[in-house]
PDB file of C-alpha atoms in Angstrom:
ATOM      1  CA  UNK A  15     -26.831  21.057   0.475  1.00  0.00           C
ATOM      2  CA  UNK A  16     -28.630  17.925   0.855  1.00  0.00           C
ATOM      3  CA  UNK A  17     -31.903  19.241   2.434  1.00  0.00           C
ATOM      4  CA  UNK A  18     -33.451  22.311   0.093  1.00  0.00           C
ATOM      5  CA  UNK A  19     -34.539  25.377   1.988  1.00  0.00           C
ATOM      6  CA  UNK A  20     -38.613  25.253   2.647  1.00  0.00           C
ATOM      7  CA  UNK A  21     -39.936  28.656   3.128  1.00  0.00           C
ATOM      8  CA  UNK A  22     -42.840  28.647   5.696  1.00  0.00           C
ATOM      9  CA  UNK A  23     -46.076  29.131   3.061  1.00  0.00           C
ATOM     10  CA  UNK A  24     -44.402  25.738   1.836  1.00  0.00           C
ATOM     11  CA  UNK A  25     -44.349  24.115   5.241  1.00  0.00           C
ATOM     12  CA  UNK A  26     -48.104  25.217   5.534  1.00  0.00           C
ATOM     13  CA  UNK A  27     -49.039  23.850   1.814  1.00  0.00           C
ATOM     14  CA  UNK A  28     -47.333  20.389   2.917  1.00  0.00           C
ATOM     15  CA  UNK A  29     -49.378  20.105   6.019  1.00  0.00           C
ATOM     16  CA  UNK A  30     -52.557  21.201   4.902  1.00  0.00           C
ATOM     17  CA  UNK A  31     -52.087  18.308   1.775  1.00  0.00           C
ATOM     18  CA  UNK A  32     -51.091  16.153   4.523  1.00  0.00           C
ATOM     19  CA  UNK A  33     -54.736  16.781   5.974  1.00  0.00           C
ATOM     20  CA  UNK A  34     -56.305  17.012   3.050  1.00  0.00           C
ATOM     21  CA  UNK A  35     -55.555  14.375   0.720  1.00  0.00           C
ATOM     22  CA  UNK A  36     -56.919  14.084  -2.535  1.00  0.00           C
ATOM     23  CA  UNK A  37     -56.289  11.781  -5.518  1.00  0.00           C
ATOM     24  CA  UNK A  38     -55.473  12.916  -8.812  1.00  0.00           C
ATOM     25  CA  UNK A  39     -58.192  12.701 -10.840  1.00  0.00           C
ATOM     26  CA  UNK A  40     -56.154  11.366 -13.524  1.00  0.00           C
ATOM     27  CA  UNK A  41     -55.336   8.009 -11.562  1.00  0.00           C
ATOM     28  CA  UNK A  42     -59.402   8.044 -10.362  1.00  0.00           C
ATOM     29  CA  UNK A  43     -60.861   8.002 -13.785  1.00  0.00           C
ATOM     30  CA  UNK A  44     -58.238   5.118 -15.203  1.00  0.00           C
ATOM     31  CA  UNK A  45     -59.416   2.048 -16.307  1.00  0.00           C
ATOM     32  CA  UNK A  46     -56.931   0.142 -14.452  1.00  0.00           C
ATOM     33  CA  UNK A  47     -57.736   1.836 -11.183  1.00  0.00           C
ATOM     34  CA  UNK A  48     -61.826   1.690 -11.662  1.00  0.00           C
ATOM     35  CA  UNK A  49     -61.626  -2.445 -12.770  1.00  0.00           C
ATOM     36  CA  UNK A  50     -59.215  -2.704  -9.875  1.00  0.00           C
ATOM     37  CA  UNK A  51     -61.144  -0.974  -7.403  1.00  0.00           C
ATOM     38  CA  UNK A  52     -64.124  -2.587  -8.589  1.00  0.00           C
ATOM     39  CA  UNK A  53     -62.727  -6.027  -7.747  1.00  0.00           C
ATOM     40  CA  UNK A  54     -62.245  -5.127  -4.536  1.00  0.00           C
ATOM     41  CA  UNK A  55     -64.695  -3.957  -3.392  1.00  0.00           C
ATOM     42  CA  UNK A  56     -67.224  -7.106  -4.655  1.00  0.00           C
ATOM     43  CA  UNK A  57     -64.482  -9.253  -2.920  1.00  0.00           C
ATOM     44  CA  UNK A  58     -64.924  -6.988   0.137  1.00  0.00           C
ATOM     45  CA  UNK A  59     -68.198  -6.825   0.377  1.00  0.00           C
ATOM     46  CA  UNK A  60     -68.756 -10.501   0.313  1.00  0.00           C
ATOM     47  CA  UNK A  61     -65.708 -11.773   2.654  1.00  0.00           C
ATOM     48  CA  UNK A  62     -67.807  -8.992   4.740  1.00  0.00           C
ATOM     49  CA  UNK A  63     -71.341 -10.883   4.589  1.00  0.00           C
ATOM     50  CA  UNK A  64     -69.470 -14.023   5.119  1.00  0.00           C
ATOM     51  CA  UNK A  65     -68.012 -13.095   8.684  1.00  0.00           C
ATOM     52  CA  UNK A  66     -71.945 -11.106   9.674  1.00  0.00           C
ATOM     53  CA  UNK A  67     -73.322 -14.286   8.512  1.00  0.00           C
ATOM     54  CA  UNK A  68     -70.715 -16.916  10.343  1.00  0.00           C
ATOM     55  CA  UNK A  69     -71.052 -14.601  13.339  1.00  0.00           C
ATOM     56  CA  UNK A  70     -74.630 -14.270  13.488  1.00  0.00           C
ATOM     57  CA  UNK A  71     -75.035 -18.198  13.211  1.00  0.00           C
ATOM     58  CA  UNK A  72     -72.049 -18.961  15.744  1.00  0.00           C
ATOM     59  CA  UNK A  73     -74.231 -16.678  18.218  1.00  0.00           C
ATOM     60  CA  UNK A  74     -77.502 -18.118  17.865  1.00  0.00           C
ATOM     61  CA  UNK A  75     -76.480 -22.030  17.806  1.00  0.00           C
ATOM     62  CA  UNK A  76     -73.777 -21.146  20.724  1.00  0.00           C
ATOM     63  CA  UNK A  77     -77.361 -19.256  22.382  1.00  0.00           C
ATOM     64  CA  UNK A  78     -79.045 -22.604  21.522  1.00  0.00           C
ATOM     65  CA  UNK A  79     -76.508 -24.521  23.090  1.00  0.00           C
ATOM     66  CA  UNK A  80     -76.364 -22.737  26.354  1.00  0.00           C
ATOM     67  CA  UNK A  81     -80.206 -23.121  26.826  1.00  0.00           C
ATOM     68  CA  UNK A  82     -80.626 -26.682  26.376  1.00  0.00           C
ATOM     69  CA  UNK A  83     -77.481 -27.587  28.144  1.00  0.00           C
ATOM     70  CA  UNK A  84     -76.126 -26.532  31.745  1.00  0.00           C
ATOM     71  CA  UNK A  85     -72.355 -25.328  31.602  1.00  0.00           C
ATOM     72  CA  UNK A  86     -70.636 -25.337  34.984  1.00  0.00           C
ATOM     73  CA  UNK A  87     -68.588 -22.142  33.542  1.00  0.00           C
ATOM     74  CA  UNK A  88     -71.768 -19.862  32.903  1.00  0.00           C
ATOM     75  CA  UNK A  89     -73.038 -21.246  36.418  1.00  0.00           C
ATOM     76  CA  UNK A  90     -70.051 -19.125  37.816  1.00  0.00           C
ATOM     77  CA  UNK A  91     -70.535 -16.143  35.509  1.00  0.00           C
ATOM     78  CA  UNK A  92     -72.348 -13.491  37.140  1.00  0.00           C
ATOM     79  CA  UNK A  93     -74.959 -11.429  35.448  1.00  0.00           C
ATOM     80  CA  UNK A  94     -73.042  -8.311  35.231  1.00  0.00           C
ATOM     81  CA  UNK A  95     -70.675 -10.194  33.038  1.00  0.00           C
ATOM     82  CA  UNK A  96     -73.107 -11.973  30.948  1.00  0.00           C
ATOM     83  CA  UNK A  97     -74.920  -8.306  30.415  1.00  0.00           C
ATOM     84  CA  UNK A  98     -71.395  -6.999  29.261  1.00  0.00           C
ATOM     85  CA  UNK A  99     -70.604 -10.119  27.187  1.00  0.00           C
ATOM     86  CA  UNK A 100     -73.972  -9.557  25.888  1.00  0.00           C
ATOM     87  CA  UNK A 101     -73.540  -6.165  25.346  1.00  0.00           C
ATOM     88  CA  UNK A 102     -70.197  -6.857  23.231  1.00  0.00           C
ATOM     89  CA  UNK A 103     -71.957  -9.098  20.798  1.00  0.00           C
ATOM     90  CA  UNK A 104     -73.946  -6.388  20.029  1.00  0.00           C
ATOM     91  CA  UNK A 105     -71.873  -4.199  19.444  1.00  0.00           C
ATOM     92  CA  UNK A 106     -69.675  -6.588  16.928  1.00  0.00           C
ATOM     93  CA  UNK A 107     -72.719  -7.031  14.868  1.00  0.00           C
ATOM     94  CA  UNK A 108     -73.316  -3.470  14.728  1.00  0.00           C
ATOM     95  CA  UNK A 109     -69.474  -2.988  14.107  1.00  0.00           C
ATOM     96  CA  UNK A 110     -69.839  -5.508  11.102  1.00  0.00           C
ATOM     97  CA  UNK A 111     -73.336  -4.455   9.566  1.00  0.00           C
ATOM     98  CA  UNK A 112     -71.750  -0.346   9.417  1.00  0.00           C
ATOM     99  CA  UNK A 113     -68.502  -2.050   7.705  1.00  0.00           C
ATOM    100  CA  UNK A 114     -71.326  -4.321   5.524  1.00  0.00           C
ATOM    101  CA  UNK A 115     -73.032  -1.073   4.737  1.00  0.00           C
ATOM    102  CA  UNK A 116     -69.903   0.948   3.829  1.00  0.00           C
ATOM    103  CA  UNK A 117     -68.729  -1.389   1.614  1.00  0.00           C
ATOM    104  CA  UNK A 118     -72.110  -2.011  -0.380  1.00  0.00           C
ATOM    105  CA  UNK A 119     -72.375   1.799  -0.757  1.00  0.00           C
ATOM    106  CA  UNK A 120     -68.604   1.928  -2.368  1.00  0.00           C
ATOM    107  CA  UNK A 121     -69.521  -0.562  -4.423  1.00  0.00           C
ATOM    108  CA  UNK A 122     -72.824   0.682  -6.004  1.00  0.00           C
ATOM    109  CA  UNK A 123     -71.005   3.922  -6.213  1.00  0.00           C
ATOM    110  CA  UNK A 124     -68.256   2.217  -7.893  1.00  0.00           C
ATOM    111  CA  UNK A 125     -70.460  -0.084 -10.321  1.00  0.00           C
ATOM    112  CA  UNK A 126     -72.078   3.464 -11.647  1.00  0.00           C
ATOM    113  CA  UNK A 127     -75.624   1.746  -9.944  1.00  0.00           C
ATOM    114  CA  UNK A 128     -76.522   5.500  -8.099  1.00  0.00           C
ATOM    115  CA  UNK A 129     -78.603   7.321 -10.254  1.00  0.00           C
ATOM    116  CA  UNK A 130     -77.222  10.342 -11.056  1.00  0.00           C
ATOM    117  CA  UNK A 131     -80.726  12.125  -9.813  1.00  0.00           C
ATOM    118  CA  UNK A 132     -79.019  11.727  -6.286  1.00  0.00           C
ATOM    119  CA  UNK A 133     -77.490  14.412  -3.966  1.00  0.00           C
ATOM    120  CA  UNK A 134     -73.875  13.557  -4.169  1.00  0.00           C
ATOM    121  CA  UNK A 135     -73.085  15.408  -1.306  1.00  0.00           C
ATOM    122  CA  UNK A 136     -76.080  13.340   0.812  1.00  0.00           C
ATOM    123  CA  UNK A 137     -73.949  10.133  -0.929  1.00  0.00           C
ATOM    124  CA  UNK A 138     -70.453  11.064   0.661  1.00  0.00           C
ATOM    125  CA  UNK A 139     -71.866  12.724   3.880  1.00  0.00           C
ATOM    126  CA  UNK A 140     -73.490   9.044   4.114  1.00  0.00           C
ATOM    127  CA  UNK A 141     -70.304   7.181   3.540  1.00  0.00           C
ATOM    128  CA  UNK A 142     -67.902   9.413   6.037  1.00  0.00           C
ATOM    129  CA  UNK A 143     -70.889   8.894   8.588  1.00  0.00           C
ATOM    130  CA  UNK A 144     -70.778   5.033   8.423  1.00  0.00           C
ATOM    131  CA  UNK A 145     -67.397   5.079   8.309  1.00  0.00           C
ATOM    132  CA  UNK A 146     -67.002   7.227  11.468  1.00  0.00           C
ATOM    133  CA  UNK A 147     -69.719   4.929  13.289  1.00  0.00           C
ATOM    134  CA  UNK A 148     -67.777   2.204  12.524  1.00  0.00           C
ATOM    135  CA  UNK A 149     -64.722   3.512  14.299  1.00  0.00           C
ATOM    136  CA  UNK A 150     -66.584   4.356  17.198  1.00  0.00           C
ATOM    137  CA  UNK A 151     -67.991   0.722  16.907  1.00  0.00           C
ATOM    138  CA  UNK A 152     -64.649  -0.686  17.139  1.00  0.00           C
ATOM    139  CA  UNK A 153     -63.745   1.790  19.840  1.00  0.00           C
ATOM    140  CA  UNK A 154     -66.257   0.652  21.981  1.00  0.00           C
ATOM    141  CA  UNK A 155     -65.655  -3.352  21.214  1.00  0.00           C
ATOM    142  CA  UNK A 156     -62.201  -2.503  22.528  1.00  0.00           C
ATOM    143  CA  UNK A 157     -63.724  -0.533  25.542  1.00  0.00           C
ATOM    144  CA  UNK A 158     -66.505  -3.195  26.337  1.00  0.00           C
ATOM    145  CA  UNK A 159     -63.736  -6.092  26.132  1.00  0.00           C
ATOM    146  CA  UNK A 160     -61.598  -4.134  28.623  1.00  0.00           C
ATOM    147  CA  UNK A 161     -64.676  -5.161  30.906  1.00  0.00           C
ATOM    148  CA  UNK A 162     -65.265  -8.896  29.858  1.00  0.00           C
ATOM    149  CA  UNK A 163     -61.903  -9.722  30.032  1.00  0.00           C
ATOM    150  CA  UNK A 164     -60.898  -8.623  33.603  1.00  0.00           C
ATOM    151  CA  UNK A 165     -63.898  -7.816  35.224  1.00  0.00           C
ATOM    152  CA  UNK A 166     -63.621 -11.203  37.426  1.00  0.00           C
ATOM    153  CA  UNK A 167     -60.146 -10.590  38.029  1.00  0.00           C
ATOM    154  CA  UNK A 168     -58.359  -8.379  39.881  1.00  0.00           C
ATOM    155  CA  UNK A 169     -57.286  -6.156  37.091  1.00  0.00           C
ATOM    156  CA  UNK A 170     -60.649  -4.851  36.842  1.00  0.00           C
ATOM    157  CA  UNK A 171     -60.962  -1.126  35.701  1.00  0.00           C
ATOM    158  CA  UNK A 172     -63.281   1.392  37.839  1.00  0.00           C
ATOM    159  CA  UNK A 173     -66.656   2.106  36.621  1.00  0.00           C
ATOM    160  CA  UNK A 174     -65.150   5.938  36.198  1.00  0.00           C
ATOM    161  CA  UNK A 175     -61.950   4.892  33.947  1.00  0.00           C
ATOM    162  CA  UNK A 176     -64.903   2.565  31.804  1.00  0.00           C
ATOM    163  CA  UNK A 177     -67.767   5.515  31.725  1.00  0.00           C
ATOM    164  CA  UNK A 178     -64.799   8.096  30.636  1.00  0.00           C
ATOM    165  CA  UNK A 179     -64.164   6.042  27.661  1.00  0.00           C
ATOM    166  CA  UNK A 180     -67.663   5.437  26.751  1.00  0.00           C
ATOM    167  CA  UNK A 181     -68.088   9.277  27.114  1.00  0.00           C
ATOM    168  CA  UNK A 182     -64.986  10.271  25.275  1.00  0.00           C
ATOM    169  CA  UNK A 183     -65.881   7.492  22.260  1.00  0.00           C
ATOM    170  CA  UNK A 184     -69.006   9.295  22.223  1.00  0.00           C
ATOM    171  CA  UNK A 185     -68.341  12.924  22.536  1.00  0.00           C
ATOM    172  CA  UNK A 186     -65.810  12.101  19.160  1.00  0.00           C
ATOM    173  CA  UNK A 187     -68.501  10.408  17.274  1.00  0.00           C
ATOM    174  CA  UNK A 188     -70.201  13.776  17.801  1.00  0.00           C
ATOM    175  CA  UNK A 189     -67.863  15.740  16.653  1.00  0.00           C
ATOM    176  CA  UNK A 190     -66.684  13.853  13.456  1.00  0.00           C
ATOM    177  CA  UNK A 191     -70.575  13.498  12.156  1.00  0.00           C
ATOM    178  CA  UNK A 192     -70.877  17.129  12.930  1.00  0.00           C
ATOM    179  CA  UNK A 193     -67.997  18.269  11.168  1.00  0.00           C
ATOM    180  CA  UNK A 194     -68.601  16.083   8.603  1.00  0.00           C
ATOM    181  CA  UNK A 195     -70.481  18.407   6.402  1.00  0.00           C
ATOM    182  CA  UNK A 196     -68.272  21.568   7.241  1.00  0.00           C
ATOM    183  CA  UNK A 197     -65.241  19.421   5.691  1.00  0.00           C
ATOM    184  CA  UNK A 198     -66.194  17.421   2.889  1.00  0.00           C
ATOM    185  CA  UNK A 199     -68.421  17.931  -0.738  1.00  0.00           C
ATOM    186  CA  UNK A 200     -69.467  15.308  -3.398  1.00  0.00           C
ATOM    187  CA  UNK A 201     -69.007  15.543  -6.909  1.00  0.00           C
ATOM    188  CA  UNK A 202     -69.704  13.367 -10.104  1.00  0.00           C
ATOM    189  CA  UNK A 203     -67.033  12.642 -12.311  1.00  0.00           C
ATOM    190  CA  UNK A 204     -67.382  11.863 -15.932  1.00  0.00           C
ATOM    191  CA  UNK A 205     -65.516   9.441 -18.104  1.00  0.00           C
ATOM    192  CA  UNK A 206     -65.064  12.071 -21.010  1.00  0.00           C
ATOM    193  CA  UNK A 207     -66.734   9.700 -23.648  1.00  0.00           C
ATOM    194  CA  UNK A 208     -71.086   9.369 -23.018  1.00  0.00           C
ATOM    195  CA  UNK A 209     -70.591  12.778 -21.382  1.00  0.00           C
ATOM    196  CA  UNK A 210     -72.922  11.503 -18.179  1.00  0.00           C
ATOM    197  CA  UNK A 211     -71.750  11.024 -14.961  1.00  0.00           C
ATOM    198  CA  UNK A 212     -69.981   8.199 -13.565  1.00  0.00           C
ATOM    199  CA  UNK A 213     -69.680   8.157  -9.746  1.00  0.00           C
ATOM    200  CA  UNK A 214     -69.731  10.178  -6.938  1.00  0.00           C
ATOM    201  CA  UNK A 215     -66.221  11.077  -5.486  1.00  0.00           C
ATOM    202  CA  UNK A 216     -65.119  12.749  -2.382  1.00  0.00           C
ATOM    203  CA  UNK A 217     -63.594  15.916  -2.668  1.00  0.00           C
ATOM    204  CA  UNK A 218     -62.165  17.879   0.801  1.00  0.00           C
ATOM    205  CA  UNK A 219     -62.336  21.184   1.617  1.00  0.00           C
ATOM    206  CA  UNK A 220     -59.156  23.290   1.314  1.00  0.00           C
ATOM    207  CA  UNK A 221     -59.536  26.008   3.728  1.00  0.00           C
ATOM    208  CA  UNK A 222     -57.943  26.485   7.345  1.00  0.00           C
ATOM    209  CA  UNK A 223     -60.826  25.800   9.442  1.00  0.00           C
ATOM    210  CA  UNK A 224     -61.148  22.494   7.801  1.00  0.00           C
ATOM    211  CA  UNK A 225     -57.077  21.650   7.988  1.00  0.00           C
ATOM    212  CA  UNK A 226     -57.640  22.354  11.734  1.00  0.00           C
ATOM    213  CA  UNK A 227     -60.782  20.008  12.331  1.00  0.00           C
ATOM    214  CA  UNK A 228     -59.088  17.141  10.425  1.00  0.00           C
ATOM    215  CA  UNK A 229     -56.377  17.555  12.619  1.00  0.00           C
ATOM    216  CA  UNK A 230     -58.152  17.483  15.856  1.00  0.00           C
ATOM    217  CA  UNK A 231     -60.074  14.483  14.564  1.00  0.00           C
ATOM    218  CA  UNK A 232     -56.623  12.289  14.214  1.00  0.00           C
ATOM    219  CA  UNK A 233     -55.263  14.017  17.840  1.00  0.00           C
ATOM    220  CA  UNK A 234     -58.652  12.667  19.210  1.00  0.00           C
ATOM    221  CA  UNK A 235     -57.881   9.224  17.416  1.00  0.00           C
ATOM    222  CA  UNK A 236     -54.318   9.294  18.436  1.00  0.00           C
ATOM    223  CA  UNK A 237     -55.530   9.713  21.714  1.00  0.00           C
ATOM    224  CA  UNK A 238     -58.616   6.825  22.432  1.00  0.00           C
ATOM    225  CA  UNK A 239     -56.107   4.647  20.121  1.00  0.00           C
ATOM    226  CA  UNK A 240     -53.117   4.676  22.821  1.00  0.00           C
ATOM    227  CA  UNK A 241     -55.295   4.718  26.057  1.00  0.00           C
ATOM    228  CA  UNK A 242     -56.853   1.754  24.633  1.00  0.00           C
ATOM    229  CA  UNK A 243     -53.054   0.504  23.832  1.00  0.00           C
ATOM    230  CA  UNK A 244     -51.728   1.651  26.917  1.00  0.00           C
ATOM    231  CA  UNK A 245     -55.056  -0.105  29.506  1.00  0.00           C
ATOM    232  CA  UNK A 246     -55.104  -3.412  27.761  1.00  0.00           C
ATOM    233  CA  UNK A 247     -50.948  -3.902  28.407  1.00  0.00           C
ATOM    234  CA  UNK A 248     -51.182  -2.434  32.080  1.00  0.00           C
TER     235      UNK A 248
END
């Protein structure tokens, strides 16, 4: 037979380490991985400050600009467009400072600068927060350019289909901060050689009820991700 016979406790084990996944500690506490990962994240974390710092300067000499000179274009912009094109700047430089923040807190975690007098569970229940605003972030940039780009045209989408979104973005930032606690735990790892802790690493919960929340949390992303998909090709 080419395809071995998988009894149904084995069908269950792979999907529940399909919503569970979790490193092997042995590839975690490798040198190779923590120089690697170290790297990374220092390069990340500044190509990050770059772009918040490029886009923050773009917006206030581009702000400058339009004050101190007339452009015919903005003259035939109407306010309800320059609120939502306002609106959509702030929301990229919230989008960017919760990607900024995520990545300095990986890193310090990383670089062994926590002390270990910290709650590691506070630590990762911090980290899975910003990086479940930051999705919603991105959600609603996607949402909020659905209205700058055709809301002079029209292809413009109803007030309903654009408050739906909002709500739906909003009722699944609820329920992934929520559930964040119910699904997740921090622990220290140690290096095996000073004894003392090293850094703070995310460990899942293996039980059913947490299986089944991770998996409505990918059916909701599955979900905003091809409405999205599916209004910005119609």
């Amino acid at each position: 037979r080419f395809f071995p016979r998988i009894t149904m406790a084995a069908f269950l084990q792979l999907i529940q380490n399909v919503f569970t996944p979790e490193m092997a500690h042995d590839v975690i506490e490798s040198q190779t991985f923590l120089w690697v990962t170290r790297i990374i994240d220092i390069i990340s974390t500044s190509i990050i400050g770059f772009i918040l710092g490029y886009h923050l300067y773009t917006l206030i000499t581009f702000n400058h600009h339009r004050s101190t000179h007339t452009s015919r274009s903005f003259a035939s912009m109407s306010e309800a467009l320059e609120a939502w094109t306002l609106g959509l700047n702030i929301i990229t430089i919230l989008y960017i400072i919760s990607q900024l923040t995520g990545m300095i807190l990986l890193t310090l975690d990383i670089w062994e600068v926590l002390p270990i007098t910290f709650s590691c569970d506070i630590i990762v229940f911090i980290m899975v927060w910003v990086y479940h605003l930051s999705n919603s972030l991105f959600y609603g940039i996607l949402v909020t350019r659905l209205q700058v780009a055709f809301y002079l045209s029209s292809m413009k989408y109803s007030n309903c289909t654009i408050v739906f979104l909002y709500t739906f973005i909003i009722i699944y930032t609820i329920f992934v901060c929520v559930g964040t606690p119910f699904l997740i735990y921090g622990q220290w790892l140690y290096d095996g050689v000073d004894g003392y802790a090293d850094w703070c690493h995310i460990h899942t919960l293996t039980t059913t009820a947490s299986s089944i929340s991770i998996g409505i949390w990918i059916l909701m992303d599955v979900i905003i991700s091809i409405a999205l998909c599916y209004l910005f090709i119609r």
